[in-house]
PDB file of C-alpha atoms in Angstrom:
ATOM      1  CA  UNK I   1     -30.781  -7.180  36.840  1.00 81.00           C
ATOM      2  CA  UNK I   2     -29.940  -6.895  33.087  1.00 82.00           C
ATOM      3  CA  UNK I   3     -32.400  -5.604  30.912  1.00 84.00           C
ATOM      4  CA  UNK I   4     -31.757  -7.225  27.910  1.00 82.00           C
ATOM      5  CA  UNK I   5     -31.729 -10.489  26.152  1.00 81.00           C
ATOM      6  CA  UNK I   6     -28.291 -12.912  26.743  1.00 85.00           C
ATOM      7  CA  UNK I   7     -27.962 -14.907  22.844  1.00 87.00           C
ATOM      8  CA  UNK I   8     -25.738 -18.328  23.496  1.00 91.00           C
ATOM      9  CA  UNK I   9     -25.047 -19.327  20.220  1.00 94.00           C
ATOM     10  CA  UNK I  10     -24.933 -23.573  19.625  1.00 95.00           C
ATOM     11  CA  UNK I  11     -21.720 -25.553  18.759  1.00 95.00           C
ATOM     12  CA  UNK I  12     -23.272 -25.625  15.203  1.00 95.00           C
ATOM     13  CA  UNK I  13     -22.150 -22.027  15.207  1.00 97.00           C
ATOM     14  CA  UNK I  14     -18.658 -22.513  14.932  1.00 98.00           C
ATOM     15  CA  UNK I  15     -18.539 -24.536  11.849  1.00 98.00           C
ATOM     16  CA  UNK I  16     -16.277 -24.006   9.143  1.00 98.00           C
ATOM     17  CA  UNK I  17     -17.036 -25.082   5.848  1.00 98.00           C
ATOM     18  CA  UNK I  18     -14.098 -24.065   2.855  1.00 98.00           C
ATOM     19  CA  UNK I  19     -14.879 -24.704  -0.651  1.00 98.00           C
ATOM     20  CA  UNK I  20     -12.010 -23.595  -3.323  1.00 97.00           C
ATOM     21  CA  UNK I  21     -11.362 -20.081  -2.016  1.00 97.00           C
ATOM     22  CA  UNK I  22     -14.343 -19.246  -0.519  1.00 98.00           C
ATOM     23  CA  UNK I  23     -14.882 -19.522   3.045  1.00 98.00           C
ATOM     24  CA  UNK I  24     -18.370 -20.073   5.371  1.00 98.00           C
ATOM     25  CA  UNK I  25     -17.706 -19.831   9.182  1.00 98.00           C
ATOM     26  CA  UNK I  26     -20.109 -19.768  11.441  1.00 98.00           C
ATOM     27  CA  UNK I  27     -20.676 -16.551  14.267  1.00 98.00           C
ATOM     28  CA  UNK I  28     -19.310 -18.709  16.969  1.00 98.00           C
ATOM     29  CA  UNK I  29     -15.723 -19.727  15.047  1.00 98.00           C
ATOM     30  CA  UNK I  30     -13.332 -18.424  16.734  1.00 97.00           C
ATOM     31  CA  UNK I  31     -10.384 -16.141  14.848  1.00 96.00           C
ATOM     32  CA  UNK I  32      -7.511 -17.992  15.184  1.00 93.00           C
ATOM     33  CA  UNK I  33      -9.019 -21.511  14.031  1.00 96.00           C
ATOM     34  CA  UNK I  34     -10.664 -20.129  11.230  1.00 97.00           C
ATOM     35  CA  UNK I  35      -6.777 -18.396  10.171  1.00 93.00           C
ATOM     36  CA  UNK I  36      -5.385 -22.020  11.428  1.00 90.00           C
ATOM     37  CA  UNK I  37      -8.055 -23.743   9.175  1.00 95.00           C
ATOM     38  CA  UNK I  38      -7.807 -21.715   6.042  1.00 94.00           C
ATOM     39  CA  UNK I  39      -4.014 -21.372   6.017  1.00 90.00           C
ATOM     40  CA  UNK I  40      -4.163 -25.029   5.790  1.00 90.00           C
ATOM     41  CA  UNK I  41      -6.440 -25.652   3.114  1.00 93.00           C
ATOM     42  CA  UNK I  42      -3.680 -23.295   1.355  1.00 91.00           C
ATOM     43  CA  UNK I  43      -5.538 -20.120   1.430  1.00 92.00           C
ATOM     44  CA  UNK I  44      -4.392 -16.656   2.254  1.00 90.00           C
ATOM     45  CA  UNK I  45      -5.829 -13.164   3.703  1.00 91.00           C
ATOM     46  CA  UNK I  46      -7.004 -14.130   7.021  1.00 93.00           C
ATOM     47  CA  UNK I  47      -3.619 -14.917   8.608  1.00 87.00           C
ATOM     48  CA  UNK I  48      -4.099 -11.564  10.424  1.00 88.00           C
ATOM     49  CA  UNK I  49      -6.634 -12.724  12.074  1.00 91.00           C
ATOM     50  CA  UNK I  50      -4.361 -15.836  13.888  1.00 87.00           C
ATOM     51  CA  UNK I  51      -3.538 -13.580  17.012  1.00 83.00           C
ATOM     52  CA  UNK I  52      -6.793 -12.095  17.724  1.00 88.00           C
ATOM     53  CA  UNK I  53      -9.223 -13.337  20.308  1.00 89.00           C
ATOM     54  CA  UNK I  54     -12.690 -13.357  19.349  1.00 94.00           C
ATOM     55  CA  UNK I  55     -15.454 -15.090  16.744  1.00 97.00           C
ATOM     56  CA  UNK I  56     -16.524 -14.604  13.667  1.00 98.00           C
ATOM     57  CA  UNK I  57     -19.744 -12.918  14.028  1.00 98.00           C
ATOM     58  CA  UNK I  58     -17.690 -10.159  17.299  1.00 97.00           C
ATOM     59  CA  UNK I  59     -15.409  -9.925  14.214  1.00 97.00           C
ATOM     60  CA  UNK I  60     -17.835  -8.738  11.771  1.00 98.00           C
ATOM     61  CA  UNK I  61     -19.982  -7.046  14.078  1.00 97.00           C
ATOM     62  CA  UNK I  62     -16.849  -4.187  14.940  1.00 97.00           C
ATOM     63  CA  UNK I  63     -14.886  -5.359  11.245  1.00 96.00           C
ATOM     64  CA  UNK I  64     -12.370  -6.431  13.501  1.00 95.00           C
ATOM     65  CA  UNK I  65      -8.461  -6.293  12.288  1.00 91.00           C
ATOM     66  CA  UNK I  66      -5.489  -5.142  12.625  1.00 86.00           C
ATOM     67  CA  UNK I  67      -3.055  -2.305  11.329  1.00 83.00           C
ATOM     68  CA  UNK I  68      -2.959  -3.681   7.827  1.00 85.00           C
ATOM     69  CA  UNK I  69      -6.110  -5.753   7.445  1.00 90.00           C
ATOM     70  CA  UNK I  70      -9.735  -6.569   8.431  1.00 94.00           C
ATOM     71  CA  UNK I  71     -12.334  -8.742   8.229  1.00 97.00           C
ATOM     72  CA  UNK I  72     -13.894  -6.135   5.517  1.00 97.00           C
ATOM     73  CA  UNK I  73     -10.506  -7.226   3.584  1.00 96.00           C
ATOM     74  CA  UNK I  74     -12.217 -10.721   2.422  1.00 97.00           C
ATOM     75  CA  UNK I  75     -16.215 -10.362   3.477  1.00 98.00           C
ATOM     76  CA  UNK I  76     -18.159 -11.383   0.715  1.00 98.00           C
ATOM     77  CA  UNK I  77     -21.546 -11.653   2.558  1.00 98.00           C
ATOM     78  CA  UNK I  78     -23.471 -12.463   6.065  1.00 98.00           C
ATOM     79  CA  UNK I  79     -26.390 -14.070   7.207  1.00 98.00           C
ATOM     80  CA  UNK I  80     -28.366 -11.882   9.977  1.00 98.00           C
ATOM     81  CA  UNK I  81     -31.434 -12.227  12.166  1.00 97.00           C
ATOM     82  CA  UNK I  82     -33.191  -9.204  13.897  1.00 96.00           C
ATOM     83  CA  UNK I  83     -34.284 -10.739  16.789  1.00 94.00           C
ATOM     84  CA  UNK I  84     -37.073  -7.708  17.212  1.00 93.00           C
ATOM     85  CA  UNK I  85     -38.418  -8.209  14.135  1.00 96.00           C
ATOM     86  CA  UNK I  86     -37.551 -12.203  13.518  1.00 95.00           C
ATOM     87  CA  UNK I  87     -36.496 -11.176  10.103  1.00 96.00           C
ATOM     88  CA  UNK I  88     -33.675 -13.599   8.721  1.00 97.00           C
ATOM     89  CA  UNK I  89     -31.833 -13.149   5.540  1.00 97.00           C
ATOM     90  CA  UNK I  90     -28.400 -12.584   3.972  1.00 98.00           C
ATOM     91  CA  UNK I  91     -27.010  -8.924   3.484  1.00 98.00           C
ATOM     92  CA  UNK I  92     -23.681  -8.480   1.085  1.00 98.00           C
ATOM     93  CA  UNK I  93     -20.633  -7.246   2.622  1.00 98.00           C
ATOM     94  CA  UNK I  94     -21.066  -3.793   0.343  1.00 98.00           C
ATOM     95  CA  UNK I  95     -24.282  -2.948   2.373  1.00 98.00           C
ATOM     96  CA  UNK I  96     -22.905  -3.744   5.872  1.00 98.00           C
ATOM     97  CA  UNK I  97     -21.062  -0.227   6.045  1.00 97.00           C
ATOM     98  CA  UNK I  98     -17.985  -1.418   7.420  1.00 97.00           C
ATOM     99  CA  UNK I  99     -15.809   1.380   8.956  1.00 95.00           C
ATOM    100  CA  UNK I 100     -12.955   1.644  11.669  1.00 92.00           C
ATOM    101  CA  UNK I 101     -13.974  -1.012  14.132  1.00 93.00           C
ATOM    102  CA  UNK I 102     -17.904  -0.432  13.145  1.00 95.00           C
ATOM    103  CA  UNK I 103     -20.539  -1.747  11.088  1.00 97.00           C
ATOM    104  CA  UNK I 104     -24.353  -0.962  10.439  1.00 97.00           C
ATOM    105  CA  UNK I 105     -25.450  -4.159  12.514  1.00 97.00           C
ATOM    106  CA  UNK I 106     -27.711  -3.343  14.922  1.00 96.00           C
ATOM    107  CA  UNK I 107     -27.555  -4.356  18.400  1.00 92.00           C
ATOM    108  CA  UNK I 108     -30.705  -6.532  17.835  1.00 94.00           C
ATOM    109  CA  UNK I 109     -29.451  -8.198  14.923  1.00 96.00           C
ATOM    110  CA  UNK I 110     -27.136 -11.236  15.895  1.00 96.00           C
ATOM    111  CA  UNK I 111     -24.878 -12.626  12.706  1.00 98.00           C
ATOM    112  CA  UNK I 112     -25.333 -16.462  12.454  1.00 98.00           C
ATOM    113  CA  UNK I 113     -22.525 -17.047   9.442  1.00 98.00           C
ATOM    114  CA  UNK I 114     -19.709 -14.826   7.289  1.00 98.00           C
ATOM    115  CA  UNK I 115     -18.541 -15.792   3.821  1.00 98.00           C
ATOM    116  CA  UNK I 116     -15.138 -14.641   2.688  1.00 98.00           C
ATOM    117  CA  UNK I 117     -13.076 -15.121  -0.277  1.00 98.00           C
ATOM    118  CA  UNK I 118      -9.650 -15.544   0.118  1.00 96.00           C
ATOM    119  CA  UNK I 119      -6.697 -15.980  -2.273  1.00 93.00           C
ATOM    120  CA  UNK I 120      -5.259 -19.075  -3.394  1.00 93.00           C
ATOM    121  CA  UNK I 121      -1.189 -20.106  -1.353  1.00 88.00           C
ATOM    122  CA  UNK I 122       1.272 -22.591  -0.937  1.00 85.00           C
ATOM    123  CA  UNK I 123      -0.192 -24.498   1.800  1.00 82.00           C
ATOM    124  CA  UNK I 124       3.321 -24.379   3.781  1.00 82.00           C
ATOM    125  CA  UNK I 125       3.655 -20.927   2.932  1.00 80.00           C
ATOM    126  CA  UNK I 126       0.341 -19.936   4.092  1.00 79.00           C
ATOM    127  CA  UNK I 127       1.044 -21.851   8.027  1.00 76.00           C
ATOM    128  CA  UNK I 128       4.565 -20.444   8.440  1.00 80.00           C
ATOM    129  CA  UNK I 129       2.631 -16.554   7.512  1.00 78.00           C
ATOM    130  CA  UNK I 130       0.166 -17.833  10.061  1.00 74.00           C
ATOM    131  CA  UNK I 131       1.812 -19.032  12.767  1.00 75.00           C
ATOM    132  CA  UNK I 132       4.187 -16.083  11.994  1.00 77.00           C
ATOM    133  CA  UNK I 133       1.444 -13.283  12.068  1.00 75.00           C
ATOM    134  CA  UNK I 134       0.488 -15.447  15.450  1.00 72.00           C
ATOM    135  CA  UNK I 135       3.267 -15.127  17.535  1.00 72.00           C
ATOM    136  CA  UNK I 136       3.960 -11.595  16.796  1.00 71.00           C
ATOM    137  CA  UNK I 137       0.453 -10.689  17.917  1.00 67.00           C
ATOM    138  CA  UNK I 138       0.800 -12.542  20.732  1.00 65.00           C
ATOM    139  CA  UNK I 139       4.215 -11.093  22.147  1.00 66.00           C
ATOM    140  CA  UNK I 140       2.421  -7.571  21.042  1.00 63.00           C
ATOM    141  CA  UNK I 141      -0.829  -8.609  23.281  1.00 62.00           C
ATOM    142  CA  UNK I 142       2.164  -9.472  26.052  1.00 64.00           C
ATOM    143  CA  UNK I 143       3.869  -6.239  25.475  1.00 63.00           C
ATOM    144  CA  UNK I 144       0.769  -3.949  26.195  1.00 63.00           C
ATOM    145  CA  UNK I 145      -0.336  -6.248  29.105  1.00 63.00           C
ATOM    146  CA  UNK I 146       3.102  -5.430  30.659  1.00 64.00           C
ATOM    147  CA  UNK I 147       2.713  -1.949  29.791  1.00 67.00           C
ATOM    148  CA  UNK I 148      -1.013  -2.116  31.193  1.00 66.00           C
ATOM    149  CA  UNK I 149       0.263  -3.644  34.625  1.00 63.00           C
ATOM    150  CA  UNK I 150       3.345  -1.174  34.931  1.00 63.00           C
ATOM    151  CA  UNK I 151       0.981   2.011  34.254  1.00 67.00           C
ATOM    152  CA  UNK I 152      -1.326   0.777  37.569  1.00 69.00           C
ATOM    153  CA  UNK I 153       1.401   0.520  39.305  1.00 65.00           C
ATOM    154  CA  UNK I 154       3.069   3.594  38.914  1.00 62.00           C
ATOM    155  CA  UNK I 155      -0.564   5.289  39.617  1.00 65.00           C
ATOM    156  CA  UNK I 156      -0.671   3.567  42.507  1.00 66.00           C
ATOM    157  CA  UNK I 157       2.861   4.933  43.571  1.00 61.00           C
ATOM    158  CA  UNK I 158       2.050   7.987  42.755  1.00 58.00           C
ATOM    159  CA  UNK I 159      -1.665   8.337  44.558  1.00 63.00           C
ATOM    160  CA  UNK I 160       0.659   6.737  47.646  1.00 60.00           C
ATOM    161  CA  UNK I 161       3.562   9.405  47.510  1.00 54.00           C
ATOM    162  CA  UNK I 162       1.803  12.651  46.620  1.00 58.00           C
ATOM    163  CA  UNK I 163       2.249  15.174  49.025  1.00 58.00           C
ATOM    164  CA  UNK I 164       5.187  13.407  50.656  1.00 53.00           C
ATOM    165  CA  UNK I 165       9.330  13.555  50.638  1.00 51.00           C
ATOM    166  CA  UNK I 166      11.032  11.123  48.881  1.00 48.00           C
ATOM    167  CA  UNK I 167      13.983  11.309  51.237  1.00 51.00           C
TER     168      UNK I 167
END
């Protein structure tokens, strides 16, 4: 069995609420709508995030990103609860000691919402960086998939052919 507690978080949870350039979504939001969303309401700084797979809360949780960017980038603040202690209350992004893919959340602490401020755009402009930033990702996350799938198979050749003649 799993010794552990399994957290389902509610459709509430992937709300997104954007007011001016400031951005609530909730833990359950997933990446690429909340890029989607805020690249529409002519905001920019989370287009990097159109390509990845994950939520909000996974996001924060590892200050997920990519080469150039991360969610660290535009964090403002989070709401947390510890689920050992039941305490429940908002921490500033400064305070959340946000490294290469890590943070000080604990594993008992689930995020429930992330507040970012992003940067005023063209709303056009800010869809075509999107979508852009969206399919390169994507032909990337195809690229190392191939790559993945090609390695396996030449281990498997090789585990098959060692010790015999190729003639």
């Amino acid at each position: 069995g799993f010794e552990g507690l399994v957290v389902v978080l509610g459709p509430a949870f992937a709300d997104i609420a954007i007011e001016g350039t400031r951005v609530r979504a909730g833990a359950r939001a997933k990446l690429p709508v909340v890029a989607r969303q805020t690249a529409g309401a002519g905001l920019t700084g989370f287009e990097w995030a159109a390509g990845v797979p994950g939520s909000i809360g996974g996001a924060v949780r590892m200050n997920a990103g990519v080469p150039d960017a991360d969610i660290g980038d535009s964090l403002v603040r989070i709401r947390v609860v510890d689920l050992a202690s039941g305490e429940d209350g908002v921490v500033p992004a400064s305070e959340l000691s946000l490294g290469y893919r890590t943070s000080s959340i604990r594993p008992e602490q689930v995020v429930v919402w992330a507040e970012l401020e992003l940067q005023p755009a063209d709303p056009e402009v800010a869809r075509l960086l999107q979508g852009e930033v969206a399919r390169f990702t994507s032909r990337a996350r195809s690229l190392a998939d191939q790559e993945a799938v090609l390695r396996e198979r030449i281990r498997q050749l090789t585990r098959r052919t060692r010790g015999r003649s190729l003639e």
